mmCIF file of C-alpha atoms in Angstrom:
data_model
loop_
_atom_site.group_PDB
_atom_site.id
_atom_site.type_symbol
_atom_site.label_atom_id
_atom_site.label_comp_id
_atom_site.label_asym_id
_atom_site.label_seq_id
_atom_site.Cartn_x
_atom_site.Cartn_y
_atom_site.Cartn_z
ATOM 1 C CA UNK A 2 131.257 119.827 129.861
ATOM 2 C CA UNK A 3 133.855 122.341 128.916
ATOM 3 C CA UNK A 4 131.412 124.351 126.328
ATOM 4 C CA UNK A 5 129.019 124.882 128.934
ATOM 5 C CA UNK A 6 131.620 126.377 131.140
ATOM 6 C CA UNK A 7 132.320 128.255 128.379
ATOM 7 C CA UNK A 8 129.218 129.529 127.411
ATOM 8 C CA UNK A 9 127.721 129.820 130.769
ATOM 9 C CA UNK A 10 130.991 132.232 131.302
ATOM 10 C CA UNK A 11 129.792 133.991 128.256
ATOM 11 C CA UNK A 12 125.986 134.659 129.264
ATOM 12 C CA UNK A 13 127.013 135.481 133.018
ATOM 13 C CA UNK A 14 129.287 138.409 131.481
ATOM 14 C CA UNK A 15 126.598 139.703 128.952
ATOM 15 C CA UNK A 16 124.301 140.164 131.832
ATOM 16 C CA UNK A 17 126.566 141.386 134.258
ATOM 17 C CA UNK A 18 127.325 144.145 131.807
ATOM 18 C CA UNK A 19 124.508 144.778 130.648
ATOM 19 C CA UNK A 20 122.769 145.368 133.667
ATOM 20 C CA UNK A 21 124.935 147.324 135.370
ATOM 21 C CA UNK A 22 124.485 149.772 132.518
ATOM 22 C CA UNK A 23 121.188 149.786 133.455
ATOM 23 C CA UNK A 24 119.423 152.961 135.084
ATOM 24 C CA UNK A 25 116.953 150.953 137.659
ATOM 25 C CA UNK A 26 114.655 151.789 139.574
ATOM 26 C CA UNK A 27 112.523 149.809 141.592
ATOM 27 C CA UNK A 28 108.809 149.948 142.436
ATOM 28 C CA UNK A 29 106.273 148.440 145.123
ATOM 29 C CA UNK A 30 109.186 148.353 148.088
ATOM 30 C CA UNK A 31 106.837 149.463 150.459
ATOM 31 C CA UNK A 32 104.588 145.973 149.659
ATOM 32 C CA UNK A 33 107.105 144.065 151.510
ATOM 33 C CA UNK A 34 109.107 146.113 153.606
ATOM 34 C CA UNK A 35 107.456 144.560 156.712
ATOM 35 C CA UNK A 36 107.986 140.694 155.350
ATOM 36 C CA UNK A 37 111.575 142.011 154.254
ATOM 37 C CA UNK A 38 112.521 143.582 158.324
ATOM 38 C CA UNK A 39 111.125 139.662 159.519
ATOM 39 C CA UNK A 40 113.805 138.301 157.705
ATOM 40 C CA UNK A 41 112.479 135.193 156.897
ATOM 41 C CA UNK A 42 112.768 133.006 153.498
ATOM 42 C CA UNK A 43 110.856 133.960 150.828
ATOM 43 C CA UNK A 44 109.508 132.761 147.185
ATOM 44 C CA UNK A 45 110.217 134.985 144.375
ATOM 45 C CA UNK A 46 107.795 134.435 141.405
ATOM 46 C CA UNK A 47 108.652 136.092 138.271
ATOM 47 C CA UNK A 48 107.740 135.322 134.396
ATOM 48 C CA UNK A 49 110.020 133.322 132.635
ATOM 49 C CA UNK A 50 110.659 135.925 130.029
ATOM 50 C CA UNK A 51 111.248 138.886 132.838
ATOM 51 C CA UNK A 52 114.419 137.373 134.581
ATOM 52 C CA UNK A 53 117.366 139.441 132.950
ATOM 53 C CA UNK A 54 116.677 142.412 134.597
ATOM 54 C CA UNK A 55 116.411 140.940 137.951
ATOM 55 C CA UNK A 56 119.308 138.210 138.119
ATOM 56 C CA UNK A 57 121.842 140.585 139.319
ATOM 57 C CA UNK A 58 121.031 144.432 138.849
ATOM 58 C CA UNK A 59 117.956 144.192 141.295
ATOM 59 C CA UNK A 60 119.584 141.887 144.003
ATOM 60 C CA UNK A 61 122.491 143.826 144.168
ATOM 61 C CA UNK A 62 120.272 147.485 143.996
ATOM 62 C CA UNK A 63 118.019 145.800 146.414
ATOM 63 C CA UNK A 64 118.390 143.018 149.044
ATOM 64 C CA UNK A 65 122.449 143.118 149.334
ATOM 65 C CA UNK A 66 122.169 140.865 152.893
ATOM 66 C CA UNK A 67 120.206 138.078 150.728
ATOM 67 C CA UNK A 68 122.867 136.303 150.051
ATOM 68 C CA UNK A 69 121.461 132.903 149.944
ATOM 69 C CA UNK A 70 118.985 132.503 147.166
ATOM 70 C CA UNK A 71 118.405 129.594 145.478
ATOM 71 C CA UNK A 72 116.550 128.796 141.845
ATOM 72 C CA UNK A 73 115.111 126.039 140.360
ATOM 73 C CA UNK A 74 116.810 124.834 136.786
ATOM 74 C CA UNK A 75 115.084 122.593 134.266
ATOM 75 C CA UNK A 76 117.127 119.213 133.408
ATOM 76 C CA UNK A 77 117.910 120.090 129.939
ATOM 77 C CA UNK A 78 120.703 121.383 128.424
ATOM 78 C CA UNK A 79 119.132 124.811 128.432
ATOM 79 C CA UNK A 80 118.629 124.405 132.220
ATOM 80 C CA UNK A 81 122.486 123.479 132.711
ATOM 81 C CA UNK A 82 123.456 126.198 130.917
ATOM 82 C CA UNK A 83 121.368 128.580 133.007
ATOM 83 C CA UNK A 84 122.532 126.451 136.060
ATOM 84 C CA UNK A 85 126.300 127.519 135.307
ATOM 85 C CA UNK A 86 124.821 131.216 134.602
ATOM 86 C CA UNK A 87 123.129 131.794 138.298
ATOM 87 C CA UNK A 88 126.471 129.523 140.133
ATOM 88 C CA UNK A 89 128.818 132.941 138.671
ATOM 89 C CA UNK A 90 126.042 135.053 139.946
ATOM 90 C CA UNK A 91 126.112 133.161 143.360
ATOM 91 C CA UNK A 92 122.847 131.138 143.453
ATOM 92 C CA UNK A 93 122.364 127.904 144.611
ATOM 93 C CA UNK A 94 120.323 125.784 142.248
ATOM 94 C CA UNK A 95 117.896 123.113 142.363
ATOM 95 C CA UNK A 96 117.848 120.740 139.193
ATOM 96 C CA UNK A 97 114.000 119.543 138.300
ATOM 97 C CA UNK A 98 111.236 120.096 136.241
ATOM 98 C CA UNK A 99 107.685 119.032 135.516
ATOM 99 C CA UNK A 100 108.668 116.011 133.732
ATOM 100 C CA UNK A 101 112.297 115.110 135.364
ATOM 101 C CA UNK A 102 112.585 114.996 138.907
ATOM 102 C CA UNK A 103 109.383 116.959 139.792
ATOM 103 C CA UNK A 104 109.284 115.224 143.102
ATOM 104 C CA UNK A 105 113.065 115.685 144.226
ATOM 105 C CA UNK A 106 113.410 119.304 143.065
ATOM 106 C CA UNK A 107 110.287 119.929 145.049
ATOM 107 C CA UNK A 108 111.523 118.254 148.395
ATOM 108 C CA UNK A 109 114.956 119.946 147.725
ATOM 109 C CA UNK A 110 113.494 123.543 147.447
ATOM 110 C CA UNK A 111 111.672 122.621 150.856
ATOM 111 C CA UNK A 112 114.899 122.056 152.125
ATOM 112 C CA UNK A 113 116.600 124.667 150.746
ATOM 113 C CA UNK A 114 114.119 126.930 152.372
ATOM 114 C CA UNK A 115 114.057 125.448 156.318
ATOM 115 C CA UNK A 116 117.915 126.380 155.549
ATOM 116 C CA UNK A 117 117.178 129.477 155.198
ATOM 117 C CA UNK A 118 117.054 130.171 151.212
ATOM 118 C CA UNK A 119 114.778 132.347 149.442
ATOM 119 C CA UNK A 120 113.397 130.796 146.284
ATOM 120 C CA UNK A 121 113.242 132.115 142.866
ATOM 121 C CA UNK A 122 110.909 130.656 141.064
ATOM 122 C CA UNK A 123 109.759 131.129 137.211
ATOM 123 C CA UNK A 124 106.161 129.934 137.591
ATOM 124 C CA UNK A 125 105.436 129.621 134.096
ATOM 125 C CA UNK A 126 108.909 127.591 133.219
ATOM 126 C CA UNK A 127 109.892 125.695 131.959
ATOM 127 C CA UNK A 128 108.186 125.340 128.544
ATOM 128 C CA UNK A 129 104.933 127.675 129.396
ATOM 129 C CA UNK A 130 102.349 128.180 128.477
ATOM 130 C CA UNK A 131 103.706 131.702 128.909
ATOM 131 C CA UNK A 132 102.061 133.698 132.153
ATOM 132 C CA UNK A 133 100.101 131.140 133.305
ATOM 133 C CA UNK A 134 100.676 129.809 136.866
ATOM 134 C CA UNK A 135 102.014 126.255 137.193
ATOM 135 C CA UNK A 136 100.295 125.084 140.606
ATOM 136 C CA UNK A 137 104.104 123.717 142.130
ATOM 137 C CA UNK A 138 104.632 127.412 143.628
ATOM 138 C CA UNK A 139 101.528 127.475 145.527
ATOM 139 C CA UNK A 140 102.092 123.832 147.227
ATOM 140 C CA UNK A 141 105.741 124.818 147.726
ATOM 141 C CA UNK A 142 104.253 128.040 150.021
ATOM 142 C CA UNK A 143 101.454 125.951 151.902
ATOM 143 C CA UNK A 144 104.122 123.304 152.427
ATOM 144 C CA UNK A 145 106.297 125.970 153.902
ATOM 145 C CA UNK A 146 104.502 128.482 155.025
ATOM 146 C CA UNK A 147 106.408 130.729 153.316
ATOM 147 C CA UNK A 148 105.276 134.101 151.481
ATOM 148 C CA UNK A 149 105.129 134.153 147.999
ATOM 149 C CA UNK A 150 106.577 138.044 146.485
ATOM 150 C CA UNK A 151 105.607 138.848 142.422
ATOM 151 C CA UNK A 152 108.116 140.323 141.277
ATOM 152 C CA UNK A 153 108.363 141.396 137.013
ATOM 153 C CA UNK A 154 110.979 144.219 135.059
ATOM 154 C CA UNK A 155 110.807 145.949 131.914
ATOM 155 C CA UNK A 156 112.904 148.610 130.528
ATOM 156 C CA UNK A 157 112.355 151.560 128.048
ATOM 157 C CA UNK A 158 114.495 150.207 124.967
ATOM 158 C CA UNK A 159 114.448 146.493 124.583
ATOM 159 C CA UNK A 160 114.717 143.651 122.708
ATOM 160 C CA UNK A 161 111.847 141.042 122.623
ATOM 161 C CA UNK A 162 112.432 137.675 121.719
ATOM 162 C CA UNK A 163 110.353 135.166 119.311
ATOM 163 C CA UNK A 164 111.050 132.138 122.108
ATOM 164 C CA UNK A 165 107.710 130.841 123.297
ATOM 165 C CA UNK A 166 108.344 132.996 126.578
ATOM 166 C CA UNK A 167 109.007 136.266 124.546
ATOM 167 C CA UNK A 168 111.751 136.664 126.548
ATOM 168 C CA UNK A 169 113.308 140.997 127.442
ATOM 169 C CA UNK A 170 116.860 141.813 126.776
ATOM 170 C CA UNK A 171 117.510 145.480 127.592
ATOM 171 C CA UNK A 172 119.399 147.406 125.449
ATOM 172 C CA UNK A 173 122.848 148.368 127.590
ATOM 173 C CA UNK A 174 122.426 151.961 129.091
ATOM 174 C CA UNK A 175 119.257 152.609 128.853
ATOM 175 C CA UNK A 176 116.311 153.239 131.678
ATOM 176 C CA UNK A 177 114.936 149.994 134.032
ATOM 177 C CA UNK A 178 112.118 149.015 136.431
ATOM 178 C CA UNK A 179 111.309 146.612 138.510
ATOM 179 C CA UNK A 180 107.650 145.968 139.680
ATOM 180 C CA UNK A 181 106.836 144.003 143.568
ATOM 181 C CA UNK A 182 103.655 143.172 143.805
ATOM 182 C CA UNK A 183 101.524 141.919 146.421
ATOM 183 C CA UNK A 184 102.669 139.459 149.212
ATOM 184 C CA UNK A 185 100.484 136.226 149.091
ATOM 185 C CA UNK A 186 100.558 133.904 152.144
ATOM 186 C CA UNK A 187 98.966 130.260 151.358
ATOM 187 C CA UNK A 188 96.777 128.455 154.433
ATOM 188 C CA UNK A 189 98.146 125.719 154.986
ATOM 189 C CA UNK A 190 94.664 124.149 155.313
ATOM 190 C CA UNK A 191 93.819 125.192 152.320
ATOM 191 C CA UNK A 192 91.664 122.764 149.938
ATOM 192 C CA UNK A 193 92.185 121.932 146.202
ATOM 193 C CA UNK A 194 89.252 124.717 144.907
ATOM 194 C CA UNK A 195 90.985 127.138 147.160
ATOM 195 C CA UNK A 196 94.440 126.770 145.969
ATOM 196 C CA UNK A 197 93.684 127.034 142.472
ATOM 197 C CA UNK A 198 91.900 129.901 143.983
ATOM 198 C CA UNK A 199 95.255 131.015 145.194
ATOM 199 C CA UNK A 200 96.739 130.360 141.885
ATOM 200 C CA UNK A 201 95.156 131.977 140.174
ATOM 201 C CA UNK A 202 95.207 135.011 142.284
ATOM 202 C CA UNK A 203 99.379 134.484 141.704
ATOM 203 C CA UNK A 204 98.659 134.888 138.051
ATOM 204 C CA UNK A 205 96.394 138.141 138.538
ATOM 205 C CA UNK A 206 99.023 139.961 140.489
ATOM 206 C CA UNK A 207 102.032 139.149 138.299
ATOM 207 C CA UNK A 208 100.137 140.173 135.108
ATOM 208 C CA UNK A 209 99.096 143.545 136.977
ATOM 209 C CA UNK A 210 102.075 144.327 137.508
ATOM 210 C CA UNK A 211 104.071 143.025 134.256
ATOM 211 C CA UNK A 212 101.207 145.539 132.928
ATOM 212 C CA UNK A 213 102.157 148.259 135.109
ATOM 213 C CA UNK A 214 106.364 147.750 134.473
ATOM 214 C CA UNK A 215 105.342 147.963 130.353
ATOM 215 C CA UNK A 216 103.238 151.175 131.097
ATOM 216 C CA UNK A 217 106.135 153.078 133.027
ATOM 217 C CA UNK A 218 108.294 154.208 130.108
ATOM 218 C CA UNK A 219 105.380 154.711 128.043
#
């Protein structure tokens, strides 16, 4: 519909500049450099509330030849809006969620991937509870074989949100980071005690370093 065109126009340019104001700088590089040189697809889980920082600045500061990226986007309205956001930023997106299409979104993103995507992924989306590890992630990478990369940001002057995800807006100009954490590779053998095993692992490693992002400016 025309006023989601026109608002997803809206919230594509408030990023955009916004984070190129940003002074960035990114941490943990040397975590993945060897996965990175492979050049295989990759999953990129983040926390729902962390992704404003890392929609365009950090691509564009950091994998400039990843051009095809794709992200899953609830069904709701809030989802089609942030479908039209990531299209301007020039993701492909999948359209599911845990209570609409679970099944098709999950088969797409396996798709998407043997083509050659890397997945984005907020693992605690769409509704929370915030930073806890939704299990679809872990199946996706023992489906796939596919490594799955933490990834968080903060800044030094924000604002914080009251949304159930406490979502970061950066105030324009002022000082960035971006946190990757630990590469996790799922068996593909693995049992159901040993992927929540895995899961949970996910959630460690994401919280250590959402920790870790907060603590740099401070």
């Amino acid at each position: 519909m025309l006023y989601v065109k026109y608002l997803s126009y809206l919230g594509w340019l408030f990023i955009y500049l916004i984070g190129r104001s940003l002074r960035l700088r990114v941490l943990g590089m040397e975590r993945v450099r060897a996965i990175m040189q492979e050049g295989k697809p990759v999953i990129w889980a983040l926390w729902h509330g962390r992704h404003f920082i890392l929609v365009d600045r950090f691509r564009n500061v950091t994998f400039k030849s990843r051009k095809k990226m794709c992200v899953m986007a609830s069904r709701s309205r809030d989802g089609e809006l942030l479908a039209g956001v990531l299209s301007r930023f020039g993701y492909t997106t999948v359209r599911a969620s845990s209570s609409k299409g679970a099944t098709t979104g999950f088969l797409q993103l396996i798709s998407m991937i043997e083509q050659g995507y890397d997945t984005v992924i907020a693992v605690d989306g769409p509704r929370g509870p915030r930073e806890q590890v939704k299990s679809g992630v872990i199946l996706l990478a023992q489906k796939t074989g596919t490594a799955i990369i933490p990834l968080t940001a903060s800044a030094k002057r924000f604002k914080q949100l009251s949304s159930w995800d406490k979502y970061l807006i950066p105030y324009p100009f002022t000082q960035a980071v971006t946190v990757i954490g630990n590469p996790l590779t799922i068996p593909r053998e693995a049992n159901h005690d040993q992927l929540d095993f895995y899961r949970c692992q996910l959630e460690q490693e994401l919280n250590l370093i959402t920790q870790e992002a907060d603590a740099y400016f401070k």
